[in-house]
PDB file of C-alpha atoms in Angstrom:
ATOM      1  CA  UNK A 150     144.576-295.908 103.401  1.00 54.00           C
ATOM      2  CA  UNK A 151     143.144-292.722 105.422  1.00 57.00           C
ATOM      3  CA  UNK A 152     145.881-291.689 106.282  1.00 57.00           C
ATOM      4  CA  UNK A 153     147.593-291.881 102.168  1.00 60.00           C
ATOM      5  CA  UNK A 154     144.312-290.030 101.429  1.00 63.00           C
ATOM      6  CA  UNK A 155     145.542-286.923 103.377  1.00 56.00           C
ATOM      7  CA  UNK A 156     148.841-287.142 102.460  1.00 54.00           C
ATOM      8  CA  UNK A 157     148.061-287.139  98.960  1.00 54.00           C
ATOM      9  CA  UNK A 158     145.635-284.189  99.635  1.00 64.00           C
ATOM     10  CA  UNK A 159     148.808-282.884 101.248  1.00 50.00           C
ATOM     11  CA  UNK A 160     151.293-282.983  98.766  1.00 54.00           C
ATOM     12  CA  UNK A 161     148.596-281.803  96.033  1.00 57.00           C
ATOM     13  CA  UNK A 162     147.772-278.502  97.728  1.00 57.00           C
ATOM     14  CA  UNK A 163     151.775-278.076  97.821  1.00 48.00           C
ATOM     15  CA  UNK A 164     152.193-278.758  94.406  1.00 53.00           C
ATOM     16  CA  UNK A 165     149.263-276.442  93.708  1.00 53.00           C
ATOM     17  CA  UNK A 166     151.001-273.952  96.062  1.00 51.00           C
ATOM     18  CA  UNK A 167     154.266-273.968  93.903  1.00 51.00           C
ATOM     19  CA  UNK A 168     152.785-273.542  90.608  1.00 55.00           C
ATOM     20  CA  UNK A 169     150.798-270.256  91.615  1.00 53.00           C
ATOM     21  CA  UNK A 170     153.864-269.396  92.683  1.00 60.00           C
ATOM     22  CA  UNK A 171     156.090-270.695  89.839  1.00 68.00           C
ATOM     23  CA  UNK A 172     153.154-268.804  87.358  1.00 73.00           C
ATOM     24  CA  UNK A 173     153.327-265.562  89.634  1.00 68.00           C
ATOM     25  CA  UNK A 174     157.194-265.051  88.939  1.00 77.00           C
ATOM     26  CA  UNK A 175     156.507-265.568  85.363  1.00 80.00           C
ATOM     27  CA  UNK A 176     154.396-262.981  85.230  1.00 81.00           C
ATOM     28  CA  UNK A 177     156.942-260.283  87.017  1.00 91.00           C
ATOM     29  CA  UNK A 178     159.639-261.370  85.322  1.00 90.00           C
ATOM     30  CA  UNK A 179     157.257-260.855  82.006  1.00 90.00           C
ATOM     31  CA  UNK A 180     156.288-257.673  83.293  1.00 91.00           C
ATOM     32  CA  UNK A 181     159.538-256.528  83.839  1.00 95.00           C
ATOM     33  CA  UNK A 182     161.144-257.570  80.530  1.00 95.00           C
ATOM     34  CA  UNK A 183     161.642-254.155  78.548  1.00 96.00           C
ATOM     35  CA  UNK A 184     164.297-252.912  81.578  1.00 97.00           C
ATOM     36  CA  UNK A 185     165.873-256.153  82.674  1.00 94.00           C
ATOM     37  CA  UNK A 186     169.155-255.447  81.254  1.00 94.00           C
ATOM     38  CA  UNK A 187     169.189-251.646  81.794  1.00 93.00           C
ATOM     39  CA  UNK A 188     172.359-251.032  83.656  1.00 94.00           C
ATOM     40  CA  UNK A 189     173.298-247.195  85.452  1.00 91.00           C
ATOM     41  CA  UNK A 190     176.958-247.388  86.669  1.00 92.00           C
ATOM     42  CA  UNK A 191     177.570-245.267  89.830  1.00 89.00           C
ATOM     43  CA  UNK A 192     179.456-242.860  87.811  1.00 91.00           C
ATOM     44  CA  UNK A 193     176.695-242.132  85.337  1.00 90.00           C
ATOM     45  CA  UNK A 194     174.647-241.204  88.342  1.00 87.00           C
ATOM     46  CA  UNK A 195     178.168-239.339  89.895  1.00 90.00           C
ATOM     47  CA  UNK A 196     177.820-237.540  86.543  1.00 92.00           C
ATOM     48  CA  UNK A 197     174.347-236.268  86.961  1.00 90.00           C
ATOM     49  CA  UNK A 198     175.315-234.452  89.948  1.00 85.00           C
ATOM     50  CA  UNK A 199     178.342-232.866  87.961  1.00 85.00           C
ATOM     51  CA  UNK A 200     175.912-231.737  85.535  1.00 89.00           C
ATOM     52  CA  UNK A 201     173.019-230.737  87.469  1.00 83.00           C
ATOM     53  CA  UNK A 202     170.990-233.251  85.926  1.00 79.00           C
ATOM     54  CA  UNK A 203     169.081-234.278  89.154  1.00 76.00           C
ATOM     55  CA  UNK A 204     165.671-233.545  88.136  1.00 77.00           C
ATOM     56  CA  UNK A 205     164.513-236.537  90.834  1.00 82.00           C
ATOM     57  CA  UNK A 206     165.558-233.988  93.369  1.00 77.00           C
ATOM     58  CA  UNK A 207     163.191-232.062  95.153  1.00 83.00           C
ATOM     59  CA  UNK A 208     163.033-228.857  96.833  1.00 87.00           C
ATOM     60  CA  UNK A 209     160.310-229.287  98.968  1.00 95.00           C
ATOM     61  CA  UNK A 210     159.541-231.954 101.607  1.00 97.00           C
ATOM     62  CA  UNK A 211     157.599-234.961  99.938  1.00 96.00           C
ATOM     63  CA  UNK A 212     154.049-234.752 100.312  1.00 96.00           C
ATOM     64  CA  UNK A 213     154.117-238.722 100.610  1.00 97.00           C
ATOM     65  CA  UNK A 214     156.393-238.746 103.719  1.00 98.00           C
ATOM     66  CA  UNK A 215     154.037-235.835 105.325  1.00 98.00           C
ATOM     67  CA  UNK A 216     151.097-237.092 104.764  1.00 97.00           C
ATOM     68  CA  UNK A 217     151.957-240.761 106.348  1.00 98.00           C
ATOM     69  CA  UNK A 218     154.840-239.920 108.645  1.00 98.00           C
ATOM     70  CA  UNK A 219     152.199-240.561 111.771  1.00 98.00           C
ATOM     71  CA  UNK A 220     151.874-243.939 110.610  1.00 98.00           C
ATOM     72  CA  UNK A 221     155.565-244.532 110.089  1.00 98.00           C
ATOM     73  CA  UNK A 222     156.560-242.976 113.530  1.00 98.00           C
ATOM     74  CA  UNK A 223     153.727-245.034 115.326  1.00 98.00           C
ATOM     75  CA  UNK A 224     153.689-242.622 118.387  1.00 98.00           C
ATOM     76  CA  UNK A 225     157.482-243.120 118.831  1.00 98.00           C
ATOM     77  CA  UNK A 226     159.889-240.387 119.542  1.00 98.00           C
ATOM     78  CA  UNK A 227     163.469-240.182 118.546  1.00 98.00           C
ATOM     79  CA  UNK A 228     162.876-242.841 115.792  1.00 98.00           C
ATOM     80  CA  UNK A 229     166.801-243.821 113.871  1.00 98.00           C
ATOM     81  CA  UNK A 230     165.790-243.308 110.204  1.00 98.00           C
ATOM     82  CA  UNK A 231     167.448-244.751 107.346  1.00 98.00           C
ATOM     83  CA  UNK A 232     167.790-243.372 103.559  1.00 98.00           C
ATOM     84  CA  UNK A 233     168.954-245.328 100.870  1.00 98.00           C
ATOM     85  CA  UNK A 234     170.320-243.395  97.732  1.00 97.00           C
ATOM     86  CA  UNK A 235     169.659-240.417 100.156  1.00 97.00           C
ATOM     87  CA  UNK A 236     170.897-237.667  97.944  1.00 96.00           C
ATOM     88  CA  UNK A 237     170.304-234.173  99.206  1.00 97.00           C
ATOM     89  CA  UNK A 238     166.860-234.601 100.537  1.00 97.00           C
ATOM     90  CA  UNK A 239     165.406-231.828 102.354  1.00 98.00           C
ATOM     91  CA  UNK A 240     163.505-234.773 104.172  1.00 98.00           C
ATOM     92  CA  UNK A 241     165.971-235.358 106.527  1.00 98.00           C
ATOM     93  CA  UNK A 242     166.519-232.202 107.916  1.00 97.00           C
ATOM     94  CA  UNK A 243     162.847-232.070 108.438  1.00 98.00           C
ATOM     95  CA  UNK A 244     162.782-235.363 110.346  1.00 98.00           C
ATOM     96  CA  UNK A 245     166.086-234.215 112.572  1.00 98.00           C
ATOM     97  CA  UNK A 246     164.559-231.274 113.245  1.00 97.00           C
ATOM     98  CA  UNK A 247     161.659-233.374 114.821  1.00 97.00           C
ATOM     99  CA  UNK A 248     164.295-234.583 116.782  1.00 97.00           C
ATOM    100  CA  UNK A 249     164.838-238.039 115.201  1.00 98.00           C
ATOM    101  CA  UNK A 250     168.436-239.207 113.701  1.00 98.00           C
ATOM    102  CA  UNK A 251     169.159-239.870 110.021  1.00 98.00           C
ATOM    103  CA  UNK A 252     171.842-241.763 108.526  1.00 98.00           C
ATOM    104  CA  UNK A 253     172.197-241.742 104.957  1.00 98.00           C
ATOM    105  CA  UNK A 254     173.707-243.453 102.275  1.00 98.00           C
ATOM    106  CA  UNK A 255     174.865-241.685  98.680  1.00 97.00           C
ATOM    107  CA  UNK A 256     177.423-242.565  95.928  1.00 96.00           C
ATOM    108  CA  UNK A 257     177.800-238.298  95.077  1.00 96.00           C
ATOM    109  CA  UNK A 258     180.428-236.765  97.182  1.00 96.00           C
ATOM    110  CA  UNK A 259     178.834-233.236  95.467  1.00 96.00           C
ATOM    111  CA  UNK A 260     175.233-234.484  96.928  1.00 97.00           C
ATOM    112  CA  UNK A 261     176.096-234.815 100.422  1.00 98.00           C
ATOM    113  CA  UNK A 262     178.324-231.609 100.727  1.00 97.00           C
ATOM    114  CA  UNK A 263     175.521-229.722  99.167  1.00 97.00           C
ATOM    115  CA  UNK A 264     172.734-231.456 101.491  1.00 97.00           C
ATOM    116  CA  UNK A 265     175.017-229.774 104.273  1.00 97.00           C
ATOM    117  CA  UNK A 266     175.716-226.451 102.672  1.00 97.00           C
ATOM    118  CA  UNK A 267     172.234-225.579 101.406  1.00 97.00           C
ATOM    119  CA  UNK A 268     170.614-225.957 104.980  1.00 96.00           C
ATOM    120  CA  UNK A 269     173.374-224.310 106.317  1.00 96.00           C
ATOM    121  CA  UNK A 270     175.017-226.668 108.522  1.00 96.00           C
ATOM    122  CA  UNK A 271     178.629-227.144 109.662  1.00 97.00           C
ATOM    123  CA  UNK A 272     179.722-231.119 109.345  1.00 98.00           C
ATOM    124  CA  UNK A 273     182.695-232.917 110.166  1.00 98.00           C
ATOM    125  CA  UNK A 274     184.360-235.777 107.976  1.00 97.00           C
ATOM    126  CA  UNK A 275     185.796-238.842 108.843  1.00 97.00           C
ATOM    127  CA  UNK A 276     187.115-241.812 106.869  1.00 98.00           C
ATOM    128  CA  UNK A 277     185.018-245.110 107.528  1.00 98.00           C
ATOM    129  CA  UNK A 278     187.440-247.383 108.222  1.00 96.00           C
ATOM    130  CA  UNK A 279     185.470-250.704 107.374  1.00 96.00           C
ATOM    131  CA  UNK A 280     184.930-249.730 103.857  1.00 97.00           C
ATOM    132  CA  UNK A 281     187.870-248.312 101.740  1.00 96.00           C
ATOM    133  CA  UNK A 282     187.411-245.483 100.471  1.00 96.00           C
ATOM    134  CA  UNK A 283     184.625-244.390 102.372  1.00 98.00           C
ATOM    135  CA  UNK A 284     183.728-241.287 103.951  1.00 98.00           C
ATOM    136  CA  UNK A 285     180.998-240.535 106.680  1.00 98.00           C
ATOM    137  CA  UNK A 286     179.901-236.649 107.145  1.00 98.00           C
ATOM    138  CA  UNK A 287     178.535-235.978 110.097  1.00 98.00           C
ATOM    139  CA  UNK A 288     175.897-232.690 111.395  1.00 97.00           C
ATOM    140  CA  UNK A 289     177.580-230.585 114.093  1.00 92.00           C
ATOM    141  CA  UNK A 290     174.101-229.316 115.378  1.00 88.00           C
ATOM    142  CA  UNK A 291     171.564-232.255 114.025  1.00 90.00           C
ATOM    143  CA  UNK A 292     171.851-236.077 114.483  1.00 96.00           C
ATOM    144  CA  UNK A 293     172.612-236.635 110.804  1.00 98.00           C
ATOM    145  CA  UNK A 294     175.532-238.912 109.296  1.00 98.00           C
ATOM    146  CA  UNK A 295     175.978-239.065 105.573  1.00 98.00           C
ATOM    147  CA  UNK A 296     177.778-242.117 104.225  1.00 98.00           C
ATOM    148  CA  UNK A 297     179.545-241.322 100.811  1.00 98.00           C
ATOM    149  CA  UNK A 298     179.893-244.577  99.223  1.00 97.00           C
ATOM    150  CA  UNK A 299     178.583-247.627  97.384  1.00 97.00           C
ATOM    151  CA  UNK A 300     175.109-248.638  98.885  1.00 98.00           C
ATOM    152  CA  UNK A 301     176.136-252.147  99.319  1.00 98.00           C
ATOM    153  CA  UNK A 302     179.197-252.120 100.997  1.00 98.00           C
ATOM    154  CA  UNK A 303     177.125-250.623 103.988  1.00 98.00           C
ATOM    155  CA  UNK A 304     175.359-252.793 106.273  1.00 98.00           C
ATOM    156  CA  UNK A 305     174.015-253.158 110.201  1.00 98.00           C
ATOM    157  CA  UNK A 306     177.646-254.059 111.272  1.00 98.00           C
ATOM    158  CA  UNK A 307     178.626-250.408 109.978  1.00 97.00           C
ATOM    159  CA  UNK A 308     175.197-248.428 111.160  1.00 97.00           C
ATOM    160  CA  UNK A 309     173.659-250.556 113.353  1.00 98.00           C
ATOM    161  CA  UNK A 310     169.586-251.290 112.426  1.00 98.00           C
ATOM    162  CA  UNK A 311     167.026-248.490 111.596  1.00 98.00           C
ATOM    163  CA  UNK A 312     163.495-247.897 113.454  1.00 98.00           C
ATOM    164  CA  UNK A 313     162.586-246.519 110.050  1.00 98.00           C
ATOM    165  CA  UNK A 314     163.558-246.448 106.086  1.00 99.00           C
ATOM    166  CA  UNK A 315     162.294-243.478 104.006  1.00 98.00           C
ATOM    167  CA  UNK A 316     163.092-245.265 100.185  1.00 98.00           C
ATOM    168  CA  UNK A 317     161.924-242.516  97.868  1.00 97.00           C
ATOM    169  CA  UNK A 318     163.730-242.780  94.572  1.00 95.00           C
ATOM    170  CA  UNK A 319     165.945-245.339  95.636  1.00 97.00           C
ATOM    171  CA  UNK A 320     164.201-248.976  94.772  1.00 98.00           C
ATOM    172  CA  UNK A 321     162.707-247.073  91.551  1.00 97.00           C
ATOM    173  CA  UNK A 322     166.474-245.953  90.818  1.00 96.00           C
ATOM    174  CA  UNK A 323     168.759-249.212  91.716  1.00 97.00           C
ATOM    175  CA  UNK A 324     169.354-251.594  87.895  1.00 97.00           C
ATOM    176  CA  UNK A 325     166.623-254.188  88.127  1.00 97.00           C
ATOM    177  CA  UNK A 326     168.841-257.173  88.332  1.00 97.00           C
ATOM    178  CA  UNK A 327     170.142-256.188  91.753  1.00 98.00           C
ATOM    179  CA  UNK A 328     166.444-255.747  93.472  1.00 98.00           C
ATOM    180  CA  UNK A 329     166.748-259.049  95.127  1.00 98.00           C
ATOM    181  CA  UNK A 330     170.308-258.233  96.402  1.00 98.00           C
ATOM    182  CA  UNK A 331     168.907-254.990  97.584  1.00 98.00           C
ATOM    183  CA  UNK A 332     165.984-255.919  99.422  1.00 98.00           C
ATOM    184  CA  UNK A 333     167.987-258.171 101.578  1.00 98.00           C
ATOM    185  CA  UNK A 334     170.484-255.264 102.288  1.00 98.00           C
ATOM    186  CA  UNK A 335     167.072-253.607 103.845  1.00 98.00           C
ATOM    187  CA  UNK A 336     166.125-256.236 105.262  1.00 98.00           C
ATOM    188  CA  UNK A 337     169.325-256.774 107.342  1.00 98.00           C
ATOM    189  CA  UNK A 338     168.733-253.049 108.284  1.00 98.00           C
ATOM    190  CA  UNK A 339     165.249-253.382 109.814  1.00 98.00           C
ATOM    191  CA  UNK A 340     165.152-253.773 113.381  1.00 98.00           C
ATOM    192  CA  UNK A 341     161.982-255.616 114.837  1.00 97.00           C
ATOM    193  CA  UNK A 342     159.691-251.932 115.219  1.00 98.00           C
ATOM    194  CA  UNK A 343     160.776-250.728 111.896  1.00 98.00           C
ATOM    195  CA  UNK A 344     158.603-249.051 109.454  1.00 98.00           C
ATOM    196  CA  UNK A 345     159.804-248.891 106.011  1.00 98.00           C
ATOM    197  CA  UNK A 346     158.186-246.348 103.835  1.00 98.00           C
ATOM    198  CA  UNK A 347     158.587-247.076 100.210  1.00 98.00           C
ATOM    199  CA  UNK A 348     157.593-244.560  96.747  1.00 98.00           C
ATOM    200  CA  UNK A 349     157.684-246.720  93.722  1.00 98.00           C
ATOM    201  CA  UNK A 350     156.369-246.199  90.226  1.00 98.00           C
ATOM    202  CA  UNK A 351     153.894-247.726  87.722  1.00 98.00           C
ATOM    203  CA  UNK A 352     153.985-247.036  84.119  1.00 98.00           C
ATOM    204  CA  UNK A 353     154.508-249.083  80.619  1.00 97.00           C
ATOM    205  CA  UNK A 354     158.559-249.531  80.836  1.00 97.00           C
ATOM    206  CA  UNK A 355     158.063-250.402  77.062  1.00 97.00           C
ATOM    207  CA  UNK A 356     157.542-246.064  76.652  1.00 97.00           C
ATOM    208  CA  UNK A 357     160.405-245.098  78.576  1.00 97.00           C
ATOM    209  CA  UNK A 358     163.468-247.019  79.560  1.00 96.00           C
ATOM    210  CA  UNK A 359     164.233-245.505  83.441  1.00 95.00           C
ATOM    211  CA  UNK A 360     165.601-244.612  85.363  1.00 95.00           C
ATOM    212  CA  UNK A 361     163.376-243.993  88.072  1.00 96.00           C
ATOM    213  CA  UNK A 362     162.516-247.676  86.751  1.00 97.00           C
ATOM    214  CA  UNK A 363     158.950-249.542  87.052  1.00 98.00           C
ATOM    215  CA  UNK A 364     158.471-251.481  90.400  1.00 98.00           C
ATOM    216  CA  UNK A 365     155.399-253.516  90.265  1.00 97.00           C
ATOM    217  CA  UNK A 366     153.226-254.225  93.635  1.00 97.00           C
ATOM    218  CA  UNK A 367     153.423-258.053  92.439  1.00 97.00           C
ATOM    219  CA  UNK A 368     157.104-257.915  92.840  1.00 98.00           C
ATOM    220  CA  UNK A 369     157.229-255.236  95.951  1.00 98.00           C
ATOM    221  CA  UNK A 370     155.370-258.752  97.208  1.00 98.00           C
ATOM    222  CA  UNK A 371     158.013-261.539  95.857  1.00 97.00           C
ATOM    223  CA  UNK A 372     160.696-259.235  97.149  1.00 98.00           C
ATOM    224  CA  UNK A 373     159.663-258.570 100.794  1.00 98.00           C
ATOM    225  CA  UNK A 374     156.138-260.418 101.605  1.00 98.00           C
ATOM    226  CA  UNK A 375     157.745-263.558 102.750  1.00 97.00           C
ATOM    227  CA  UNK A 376     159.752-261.508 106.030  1.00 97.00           C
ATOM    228  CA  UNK A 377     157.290-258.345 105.771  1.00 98.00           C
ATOM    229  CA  UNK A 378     153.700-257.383 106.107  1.00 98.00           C
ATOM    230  CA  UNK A 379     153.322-254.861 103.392  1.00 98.00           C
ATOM    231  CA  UNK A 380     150.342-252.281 103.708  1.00 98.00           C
ATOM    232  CA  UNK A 381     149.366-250.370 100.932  1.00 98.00           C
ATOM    233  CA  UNK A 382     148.881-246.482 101.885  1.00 98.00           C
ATOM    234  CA  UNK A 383     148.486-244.329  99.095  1.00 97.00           C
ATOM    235  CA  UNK A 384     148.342-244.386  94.918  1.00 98.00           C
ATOM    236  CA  UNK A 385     148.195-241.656  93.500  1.00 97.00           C
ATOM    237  CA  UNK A 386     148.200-240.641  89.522  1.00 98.00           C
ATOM    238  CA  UNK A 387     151.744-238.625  89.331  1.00 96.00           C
ATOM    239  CA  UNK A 388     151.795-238.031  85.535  1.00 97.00           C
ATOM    240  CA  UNK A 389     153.284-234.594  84.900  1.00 96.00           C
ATOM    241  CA  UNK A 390     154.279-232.566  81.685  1.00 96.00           C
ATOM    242  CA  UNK A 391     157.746-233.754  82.518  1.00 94.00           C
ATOM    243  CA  UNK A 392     156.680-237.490  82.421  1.00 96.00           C
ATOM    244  CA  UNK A 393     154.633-236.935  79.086  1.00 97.00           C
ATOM    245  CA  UNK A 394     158.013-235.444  77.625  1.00 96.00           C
ATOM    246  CA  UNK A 395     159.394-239.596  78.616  1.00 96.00           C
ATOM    247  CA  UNK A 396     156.931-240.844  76.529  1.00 97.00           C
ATOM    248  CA  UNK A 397     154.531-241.671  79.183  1.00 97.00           C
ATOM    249  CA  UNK A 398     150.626-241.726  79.141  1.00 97.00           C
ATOM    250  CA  UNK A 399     149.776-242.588  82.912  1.00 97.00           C
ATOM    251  CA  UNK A 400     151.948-242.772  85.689  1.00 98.00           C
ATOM    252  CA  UNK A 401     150.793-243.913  89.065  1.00 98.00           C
ATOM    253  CA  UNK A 402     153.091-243.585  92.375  1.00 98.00           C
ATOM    254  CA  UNK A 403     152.662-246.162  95.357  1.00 98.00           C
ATOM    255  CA  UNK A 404     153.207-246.004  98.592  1.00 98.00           C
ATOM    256  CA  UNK A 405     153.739-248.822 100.516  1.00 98.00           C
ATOM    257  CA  UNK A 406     154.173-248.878 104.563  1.00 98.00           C
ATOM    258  CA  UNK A 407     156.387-252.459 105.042  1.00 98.00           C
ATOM    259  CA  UNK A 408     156.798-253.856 108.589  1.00 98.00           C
ATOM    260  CA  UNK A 409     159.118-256.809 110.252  1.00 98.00           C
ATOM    261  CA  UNK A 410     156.746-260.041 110.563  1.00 96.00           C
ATOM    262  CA  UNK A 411     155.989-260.820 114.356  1.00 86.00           C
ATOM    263  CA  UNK A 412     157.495-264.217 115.136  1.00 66.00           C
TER     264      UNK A 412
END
């Protein structure tokens, strides 16, 4: 009779277990309601870069990566960093100038030839021949490879696993129904040191539509907590004239420092 006591203790605390859990996806997926069907086709972003519409872009190095790189390079040297949705970040020639490699991955053929052009660097090109239609640019003086193609037809069997992820603008900018596809693309591209440095967004999505699109710390959690410890670094209010002219009356940016579970 003990020993049915326990096991009905047991199966109680499970069943307790599950509906926190069943009540905490409710709430996400309430949360994220207003921009669950909002869809941006890779030629609507393609577009943007036609048009100069790439007011994400910045000119400067991010002030989030600076101020927490020391914790994302954790006193290594020569650290393989990956960016998603990598655009023409200045970031990573700041990081290969440190002497660390970048490979990045970017839909806009126009991006990646200006990343190259603007810092004044000479690059090769090369077709990739596991994904059709591919094309990899590569630095001729920095350790920096360019991928110019769909985000998920890349994975670790193409470039290998990352000792650190810079995702600024990349999460925040993916359509909502494909987080959970996405996060296990990262995932698959974390090797067991890997730091994963991650910029989202808070604001009411009922004001402005995205993108860059809402990310919630609840769902930061459902997406990565069950492989990942996720630290939280920085949060900061970010609201700008720009973000009034959206619509918006508070924005808050979150940064998150995300590491591979020790088994």
């Amino acid at each position: 009779m003990r020993g049915s006591g326990v096991l009905l203790k047991v199966l109680g605390l499970v069943l307790c277990q599950a509906a926190a859990s069943s009540r905490a996806q409710a709430n996400i997926t309430s949360m994220l309601a207003p921009q669950a069907n909002r869809v941006m086709e890779l030629g609507e972003w393609e577009e943007r870069w036609q048009d100069n519409r790439i007011g994400f872009h910045q000119p400067e190095v991010h002030k989030m990566l600076e101020s927490n790189i020391d914790k994302v390079l954790a006193g290594r040297t020569g650290v393989r960093f990956f960016f998603p949705l990598c655009g023409k970040a200045v970031d990573m020639k700041w990081l290969a100038d440190q002497g660390h490699s970048v490979v990045g991955v970017e839909i806009s053929e126009m991006a990646v030839k200006q990343f190259f052009e603007e810092n004044n660097m000479t690059y090769s090109e090369e077709p990739v021949p596991a994904i059709p239609g591919a094309k990899v640019y590569k630095s001729s003086e920095k350790n920096i490879s360019l991928y110019q193609c769909d985000l998920y037809s890349f994975s670790s069997s193409i470039g290998g696993q990352f000792g650190a992820i810079w995702d600024r603008g990349s999460l925040v900018a993916i359509n909502p129904k494909d987080r959970e596809k996405y996060a296990a693309l990262i995932i698959s591209l974390m090797a067991k040191d890997c730091r994963y440095l991650l910029d989202t967004l808070l604001y009411n999505p009922e004001l402005y539509p995205g993108p860059p699109f809402f990310v919630p710390d609840e769902q930061v959690q459902s997406l990565f907590g069950k492989s990942c410890d996720i630290e939280q670094l920085q949060s900061v209010d970010a609201l700008t004239d720009r973000h009034r002219g959206w619509g918006l009356d508070f924005l808050t940016e979150n940064v998150h420092l995300i590491t591979p579970k020790s088994v």
